[in-house]
Amino acid sequence: MTDPGDDLELTKTSRKAWGALETVHVLAHFAPPVTQAYVDLGFRPRLSYFAARSAPYGAVGPEVPAATFYAFAPWLFTKTLPSSWEIASPEQVVEAQRDSIAGVMAQVLAEIDDAHVTELLGLLRTVCAGLTAPGRPLYAAYAGLPWPEDQGAALWHAATLIREHRGDGHLALLVAAELDPVEAVVLNGLYAGTMEFMRATRGWTDEEYAAGAERLAARGLVADGGLTEDGLAFRKQLERETDRLALAGWRHLGLDGTRRVLELALPVRDGALAGGMLPEWMSGGR
């Protein structure tokens, strides 16, 4: 029988490890060399994200990514899919992403010795071996891709599998909590202090944001442009449940291994933050 104290410690440690790995994952969305690789294929820089993140699904239209990315306005998907596949195939997009992320990760890992990276990657492979696909569509799409041969790119791939597995669980909780995409964006933006970034990237109109905030206010979650006490408690509970649904891979590795992942991942996170490839608000410690 699992010791509840061990599970609590595993939850806390795995959350910190995921946070460090999240910094690695987002390099594929922010690092200029990766964006340039998409531009070289013929994509517009700001809209390349939608084709790049959708590529593991294959040549899909807008409906599946809109449903599984959740937080973005539908028009962003109809503007980019399936027309993106006339510019480059999903396979070409995945190849460009992996080739460019390998170069980015070489920079991130420049001051970290190979043995450190090899050990971390081995542990993360064990975490990923404990992840399952049912109910996790975006994770399943990425898990269906072969592991990159380049060690740095493989480290990014592991971080992405862990990230998307956790994200799919979070979206299931949003649906269960009857939070539509706009409401979820507002709730999270107020909780994390990222509303300005969300407004600039998620594609919803001011009117849609205002209506979403009104719906949250009617539930007692938002008032006067911020979270109420109930809203804060509600959002924290969502985060705790997200952590709980993300434990499978970390349980497969075990508490000691998870502690070691955290120890090894922190220098990698620091290398990603120090590389000047992430937004200022993220490099500042968010």
Coordinates of C-alpha atoms in Angstrom, one line a residue:
M1 CA 0.0 0.0 0.0
T2 CA 1.3 3.5 -0.9
D3 CA 2.2 5.7 2.1
P4 CA 0.1 8.9 1.8
G5 CA 3.1 10.8 3.0
D6 CA 5.2 9.4 0.2
D7 CA 2.5 10.4 -2.3
L8 CA 2.4 13.9 -0.9
E9 CA 6.1 14.2 -1.2
L10 CA 6.1 12.7 -4.7
T11 CA 3.4 15.2 -5.7
K12 CA 5.5 18.2 -4.4
T13 CA 8.7 16.9 -6.0
S14 CA 7.2 15.9 -9.3
R15 CA 5.5 19.3 -9.6
K16 CA 8.9 21.0 -9.2
A17 CA 10.5 18.7 -11.7
W18 CA 7.7 19.3 -14.2
G19 CA 8.2 23.1 -13.7
A20 CA 11.9 22.8 -14.6
L21 CA 11.1 20.6 -17.6
E22 CA 8.3 23.0 -18.8
T23 CA 11.1 25.5 -19.4
V24 CA 12.7 23.1 -21.7
H25 CA 9.5 22.2 -23.5
V26 CA 8.6 25.8 -24.3
L27 CA 11.8 26.4 -26.2
A28 CA 10.1 24.9 -29.2
H29 CA 7.5 27.7 -29.0
F30 CA 9.8 30.7 -28.2
A31 CA 13.4 30.0 -29.3
P32 CA 14.2 32.1 -32.4
P33 CA 16.1 29.3 -34.2
V34 CA 13.0 27.1 -34.0
T35 CA 10.7 29.8 -35.3
Q36 CA 13.2 30.5 -38.1
A37 CA 13.1 26.9 -39.1
Y38 CA 9.3 27.2 -39.5
V39 CA 9.7 30.4 -41.5
D40 CA 12.2 28.7 -43.7
L41 CA 9.5 26.2 -44.5
G42 CA 7.3 29.1 -45.6
F43 CA 5.2 29.7 -42.5
R44 CA 4.4 33.1 -40.9
P45 CA 6.3 33.4 -37.6
R46 CA 3.4 34.0 -35.2
L47 CA 1.0 31.5 -36.8
S48 CA 3.6 28.7 -37.2
Y49 CA 2.9 27.6 -33.7
F50 CA -0.5 26.0 -34.7
A51 CA 1.0 23.9 -37.5
A52 CA 4.1 23.0 -35.4
R53 CA 2.1 21.8 -32.4
S54 CA -0.5 20.1 -34.5
A55 CA 2.0 18.2 -36.8
P56 CA 2.1 15.0 -34.7
Y57 CA -1.6 14.6 -35.4
G58 CA -0.9 14.4 -39.2
A59 CA -2.6 16.6 -41.8
V60 CA -5.6 17.5 -39.7
G61 CA -8.1 20.4 -40.1
P62 CA -8.8 22.9 -37.4
E63 CA -11.3 21.0 -35.3
V64 CA -9.0 18.5 -33.4
P65 CA -6.3 21.0 -32.5
A66 CA -8.9 23.6 -31.5
A67 CA -10.4 21.1 -29.1
T68 CA -7.2 19.8 -27.6
F69 CA -5.3 23.1 -27.3
Y70 CA -8.5 24.4 -25.7
A71 CA -7.4 28.0 -24.8
F72 CA -7.1 29.5 -28.3
A73 CA -9.9 31.2 -30.3
P74 CA -11.1 28.9 -33.1
W75 CA -10.3 31.5 -35.9
L76 CA -6.6 31.0 -35.3
F77 CA -7.0 27.3 -36.3
T78 CA -9.2 27.9 -39.3
K79 CA -6.7 30.5 -40.5
T80 CA -3.8 28.1 -40.4
L81 CA -5.2 24.6 -40.9
P82 CA -5.4 22.7 -43.1
S83 CA -3.8 25.3 -45.4
S84 CA -0.5 24.9 -43.6
W85 CA -0.1 21.4 -45.1
E86 CA 0.0 22.9 -48.5
I87 CA 3.2 24.7 -47.5
A88 CA 4.8 21.8 -45.7
S89 CA 3.8 18.3 -44.7
P90 CA 3.4 17.4 -41.0
E91 CA 6.5 15.2 -41.4
Q92 CA 8.5 18.1 -42.7
V93 CA 7.3 20.3 -39.8
V94 CA 8.3 17.6 -37.2
E95 CA 11.7 17.2 -38.9
A96 CA 12.3 21.0 -38.9
Q97 CA 11.3 21.2 -35.2
R98 CA 13.5 18.4 -34.1
D99 CA 16.5 19.6 -36.1
S100 CA 16.2 23.2 -34.8
I101 CA 15.5 22.1 -31.2
A102 CA 18.7 19.9 -31.3
G103 CA 20.7 23.1 -32.1
V104 CA 18.9 25.0 -29.3
M105 CA 19.5 22.2 -26.8
A106 CA 23.2 22.1 -27.7
Q107 CA 23.4 25.7 -26.6
V108 CA 21.3 25.1 -23.4
L109 CA 23.5 22.1 -22.5
A110 CA 26.8 23.6 -23.4
E111 CA 28.0 23.9 -19.8
I112 CA 26.5 20.6 -18.6
D113 CA 28.6 17.4 -19.0
D114 CA 27.3 14.5 -21.1
A115 CA 27.0 12.1 -18.1
H116 CA 24.6 14.5 -16.4
V117 CA 22.4 14.7 -19.5
T118 CA 22.6 10.9 -20.1
E119 CA 21.5 10.2 -16.6
L120 CA 18.6 12.7 -16.7
L121 CA 17.4 11.4 -20.1
G122 CA 17.5 7.8 -18.7
L123 CA 15.3 8.8 -15.8
L124 CA 12.9 10.7 -18.0
R125 CA 12.6 7.7 -20.3
T126 CA 11.5 5.7 -17.2
V127 CA 8.9 8.4 -16.3
C128 CA 7.6 8.3 -19.9
A129 CA 7.4 4.5 -19.8
G130 CA 4.8 4.9 -17.1
L131 CA 2.6 7.2 -19.0
T132 CA -0.6 6.0 -20.7
A133 CA -2.5 7.3 -23.7
P134 CA -6.2 6.7 -23.1
G135 CA -7.9 10.1 -22.6
R136 CA -4.7 12.0 -23.5
P137 CA -5.0 12.8 -27.2
L138 CA -2.2 15.4 -27.5
Y139 CA 0.2 13.2 -25.5
A140 CA -0.8 10.2 -27.6
A141 CA 0.1 12.1 -30.8
Y142 CA 3.6 13.0 -29.5
A143 CA 4.1 9.5 -28.0
G144 CA 3.5 8.1 -31.5
L145 CA 6.6 9.8 -32.8
P146 CA 10.0 8.0 -32.6
W147 CA 12.4 9.2 -30.1
P148 CA 15.0 11.6 -31.6
E149 CA 18.5 10.2 -31.9
D150 CA 20.1 13.5 -30.8
Q151 CA 20.4 13.5 -27.0
G152 CA 19.4 17.1 -26.5
A153 CA 16.4 16.7 -28.8
A154 CA 15.5 13.5 -27.0
L155 CA 15.6 15.4 -23.7
W156 CA 13.2 18.0 -25.2
H157 CA 10.9 15.2 -26.4
A158 CA 10.8 13.7 -22.9
A159 CA 9.9 17.0 -21.4
T160 CA 7.2 17.5 -24.1
L161 CA 5.7 14.0 -23.4
I162 CA 5.5 14.8 -19.7
R163 CA 4.1 18.2 -20.4
E164 CA 1.4 17.2 -22.8
H165 CA 0.3 14.2 -20.6
R166 CA -0.1 16.6 -17.7
G167 CA -1.9 19.1 -20.0
D168 CA -4.4 16.6 -21.3
G169 CA -5.3 15.8 -17.7
H170 CA -5.7 19.5 -16.9
L171 CA -8.1 19.9 -19.8
A172 CA -10.2 17.0 -18.6
L173 CA -10.6 18.8 -15.3
L174 CA -11.6 22.1 -17.0
V175 CA -14.3 20.3 -18.8
A176 CA -15.5 18.6 -15.6
A177 CA -15.5 22.0 -13.8
E178 CA -17.6 23.4 -16.7
L179 CA -15.1 26.0 -17.6
D180 CA -15.2 27.0 -21.3
P181 CA -12.0 28.1 -23.0
V182 CA -12.4 31.8 -22.4
E183 CA -13.3 31.2 -18.8
A184 CA -10.3 29.0 -18.4
V185 CA -8.0 31.6 -19.9
V186 CA -9.3 34.4 -17.6
L187 CA -9.2 32.2 -14.5
N188 CA -5.6 31.1 -15.2
G189 CA -4.4 34.5 -16.4
L190 CA -5.6 36.1 -13.1
Y191 CA -4.2 33.2 -11.0
A192 CA -0.8 33.3 -12.7
G193 CA -0.5 37.0 -13.4
T194 CA -0.2 36.4 -17.1
M195 CA -3.4 38.1 -18.4
E196 CA -1.5 40.5 -20.6
F197 CA 0.3 37.6 -22.3
M198 CA -2.9 35.6 -22.6
R199 CA -4.7 38.5 -24.3
A200 CA -1.8 38.9 -26.7
T201 CA -1.7 35.3 -27.8
R202 CA -5.0 33.5 -27.4
G203 CA -7.0 35.4 -30.0
W204 CA -10.2 36.2 -28.1
T205 CA -11.8 39.6 -28.4
D206 CA -12.2 42.1 -25.6
E207 CA -16.0 41.4 -25.7
E208 CA -15.4 37.7 -25.3
Y209 CA -13.0 38.2 -22.4
A210 CA -15.6 40.5 -20.7
A211 CA -18.4 38.0 -21.2
G212 CA -16.2 35.2 -19.8
A213 CA -15.3 37.3 -16.8
E214 CA -19.0 38.0 -16.2
R215 CA -19.8 34.3 -16.3
L216 CA -17.0 33.6 -13.7
A217 CA -18.4 36.5 -11.6
A218 CA -21.8 34.9 -11.6
R219 CA -20.2 31.8 -10.1
G220 CA -18.5 33.9 -7.4
L221 CA -15.0 33.2 -8.8
V222 CA -14.1 36.7 -10.1
A223 CA -14.8 40.2 -8.8
D224 CA -13.3 43.7 -9.4
G225 CA -10.8 42.4 -12.0
G226 CA -9.3 39.7 -9.8
L227 CA -10.0 36.3 -8.2
T228 CA -12.3 36.1 -5.2
E229 CA -11.3 34.1 -2.2
D230 CA -13.5 31.3 -3.6
G231 CA -12.0 31.8 -7.1
L232 CA -8.5 31.4 -5.7
A233 CA -9.4 28.3 -3.7
F234 CA -11.1 26.9 -6.8
R235 CA -8.1 27.5 -9.0
K236 CA -5.7 26.0 -6.5
Q237 CA -7.9 22.9 -6.2
L238 CA -7.7 22.5 -10.0
E239 CA -3.9 22.7 -9.8
R240 CA -3.8 20.0 -7.1
E241 CA -6.1 17.7 -9.1
T242 CA -3.9 18.3 -12.2
D243 CA -0.9 17.3 -10.1
R244 CA -2.7 14.2 -9.0
L245 CA -3.6 13.1 -12.5
A246 CA 0.0 13.6 -13.6
L247 CA 1.5 11.2 -11.1
A248 CA 1.5 8.0 -13.1
G249 CA 4.9 8.4 -14.7
W250 CA 6.5 9.7 -11.5
R251 CA 5.1 6.8 -9.5
H252 CA 6.7 4.5 -12.1
L253 CA 10.0 6.2 -11.5
G254 CA 9.6 6.4 -7.7
L255 CA 10.3 9.1 -5.2
D256 CA 14.1 8.8 -5.1
G257 CA 14.3 8.9 -8.9
T258 CA 11.9 11.9 -9.0
R259 CA 14.2 13.7 -6.5
R260 CA 17.1 13.0 -8.7
V261 CA 15.3 14.3 -11.8
L262 CA 14.6 17.5 -10.1
E263 CA 18.3 17.8 -9.1
L264 CA 19.5 17.1 -12.6
A265 CA 16.8 19.2 -14.4
L266 CA 17.4 22.4 -12.5
P267 CA 20.8 23.2 -14.2
V268 CA 19.1 22.4 -17.6
R269 CA 16.3 24.9 -16.7
D270 CA 18.9 27.5 -15.8
G271 CA 20.7 27.0 -19.1
A272 CA 17.4 27.5 -21.0
L273 CA 16.6 30.7 -19.0
A274 CA 20.1 32.0 -19.4
G275 CA 20.2 31.5 -23.2
G276 CA 18.2 34.6 -24.1
M277 CA 15.7 32.6 -26.1
L278 CA 12.7 32.9 -23.8
P279 CA 10.4 35.9 -23.1
E280 CA 11.6 38.3 -20.4
W281 CA 8.7 37.5 -18.1
M282 CA 9.7 33.8 -18.2
S283 CA 13.4 34.4 -17.9
G284 CA 12.7 36.6 -14.9
G285 CA 11.7 33.5 -13.0
R286 CA 8.1 32.7 -13.9

